[in-house]
Coordinates of C-alpha atoms in Angstrom, one line a residue:
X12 CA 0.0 0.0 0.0
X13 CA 2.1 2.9 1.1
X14 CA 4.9 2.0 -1.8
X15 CA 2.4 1.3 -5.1
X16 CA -0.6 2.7 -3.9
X17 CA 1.0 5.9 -2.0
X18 CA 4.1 5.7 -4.1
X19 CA 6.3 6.4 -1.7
X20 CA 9.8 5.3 -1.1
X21 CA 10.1 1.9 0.3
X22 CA 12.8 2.6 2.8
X23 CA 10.6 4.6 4.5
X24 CA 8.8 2.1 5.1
X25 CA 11.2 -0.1 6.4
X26 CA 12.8 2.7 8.1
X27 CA 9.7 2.8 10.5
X28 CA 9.2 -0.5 10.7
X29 CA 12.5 -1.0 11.9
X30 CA 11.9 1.4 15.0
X31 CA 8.4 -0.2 15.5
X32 CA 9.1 -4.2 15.3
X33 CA 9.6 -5.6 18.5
X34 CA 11.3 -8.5 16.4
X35 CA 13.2 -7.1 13.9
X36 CA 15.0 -8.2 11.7
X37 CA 17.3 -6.2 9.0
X38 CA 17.7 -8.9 6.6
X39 CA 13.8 -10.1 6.6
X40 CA 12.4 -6.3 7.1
X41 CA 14.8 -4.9 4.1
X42 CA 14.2 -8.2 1.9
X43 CA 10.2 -8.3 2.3
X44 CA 9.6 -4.3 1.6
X45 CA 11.8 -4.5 -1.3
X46 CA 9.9 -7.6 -2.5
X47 CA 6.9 -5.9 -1.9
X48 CA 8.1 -2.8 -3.9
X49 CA 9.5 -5.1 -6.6
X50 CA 13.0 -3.6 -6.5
X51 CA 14.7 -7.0 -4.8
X52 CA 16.4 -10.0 -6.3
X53 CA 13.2 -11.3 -6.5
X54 CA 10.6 -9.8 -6.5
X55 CA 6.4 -9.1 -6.3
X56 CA 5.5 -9.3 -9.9
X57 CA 5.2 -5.4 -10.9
X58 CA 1.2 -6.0 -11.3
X59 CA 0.6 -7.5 -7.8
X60 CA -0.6 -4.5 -5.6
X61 CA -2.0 -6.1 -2.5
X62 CA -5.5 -4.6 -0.8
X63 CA -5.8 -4.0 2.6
X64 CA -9.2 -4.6 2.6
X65 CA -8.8 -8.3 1.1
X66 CA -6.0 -9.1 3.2
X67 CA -8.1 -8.4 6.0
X68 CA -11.2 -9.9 4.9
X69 CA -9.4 -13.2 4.5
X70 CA -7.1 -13.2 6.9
X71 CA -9.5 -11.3 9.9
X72 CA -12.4 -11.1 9.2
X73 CA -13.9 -11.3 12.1
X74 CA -11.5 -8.0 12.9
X75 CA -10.1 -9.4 16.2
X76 CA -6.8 -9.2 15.3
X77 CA -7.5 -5.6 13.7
X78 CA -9.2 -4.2 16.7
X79 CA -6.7 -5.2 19.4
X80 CA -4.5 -2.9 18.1
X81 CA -6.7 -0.7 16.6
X82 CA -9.9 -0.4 19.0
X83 CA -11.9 2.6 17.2
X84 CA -11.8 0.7 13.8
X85 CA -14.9 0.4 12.0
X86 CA -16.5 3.1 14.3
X87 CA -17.2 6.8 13.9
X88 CA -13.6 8.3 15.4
X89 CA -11.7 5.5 12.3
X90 CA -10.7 8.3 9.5
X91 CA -11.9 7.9 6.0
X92 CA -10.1 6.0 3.6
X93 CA -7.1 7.9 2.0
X94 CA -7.3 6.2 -1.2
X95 CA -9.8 4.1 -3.0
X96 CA -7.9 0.8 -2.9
X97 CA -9.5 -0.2 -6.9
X98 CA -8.4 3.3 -8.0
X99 CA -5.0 3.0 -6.1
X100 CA -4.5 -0.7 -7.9
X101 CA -5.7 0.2 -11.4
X102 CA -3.3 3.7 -11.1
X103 CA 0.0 2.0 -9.7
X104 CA -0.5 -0.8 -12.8
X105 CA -1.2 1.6 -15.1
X106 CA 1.6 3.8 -14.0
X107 CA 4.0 1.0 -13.8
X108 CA 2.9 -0.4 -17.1
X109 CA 3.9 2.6 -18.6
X110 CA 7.5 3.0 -16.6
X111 CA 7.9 -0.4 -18.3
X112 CA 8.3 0.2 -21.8

């Protein structure tokens, strides 16, 4: 999300991560953000732009994992998206696409 749907730098990413994880790992944070981005060794195929929304439909969806950490999800005080995931997907492919040829 925050690399092909925010299009932001992926170190940054791993740079707060790396501050944050109470079992971090350089090798593992470093390889998995830049397989994520699709700037490793090997890599997330360009066109795979993961949804929050589906990850967390099939991997919580009864939200207990998403609430213990974030208790005002899915109530009035949880912000508004800040992208439209389809838009964010069909942009970053599109854009990438593009950067391709």
């Amino acid at each position: 999300f925050l690399v092909k749907q925010l299009f932001m730098d992926w170190t940054l990413g791993e740079h707060y991560f790396s501050e944050k994880l109470i079992d971090y790992d350089m090798s593992n944070n470093i390889g998995n953000w830049q397989w994520m981005a699709g700037t490793g060794a090997v890599a997330a195929p360009w066109f795979r732009v993961y949804s929050p929304d589906s990850q967390q439909k099939q991997y919580d969806p009864d939200y207990k994992y998403v609430k213990q950490w974030v208790p005002e999800f899915g109530t009035d005080q949880y912000p508004a998206p800040i992208v439209d995931h389809k838009f964010g997907r069909e942009r970053a492919i599109d854009l990438i696409r593009k950067g391709r040829k």
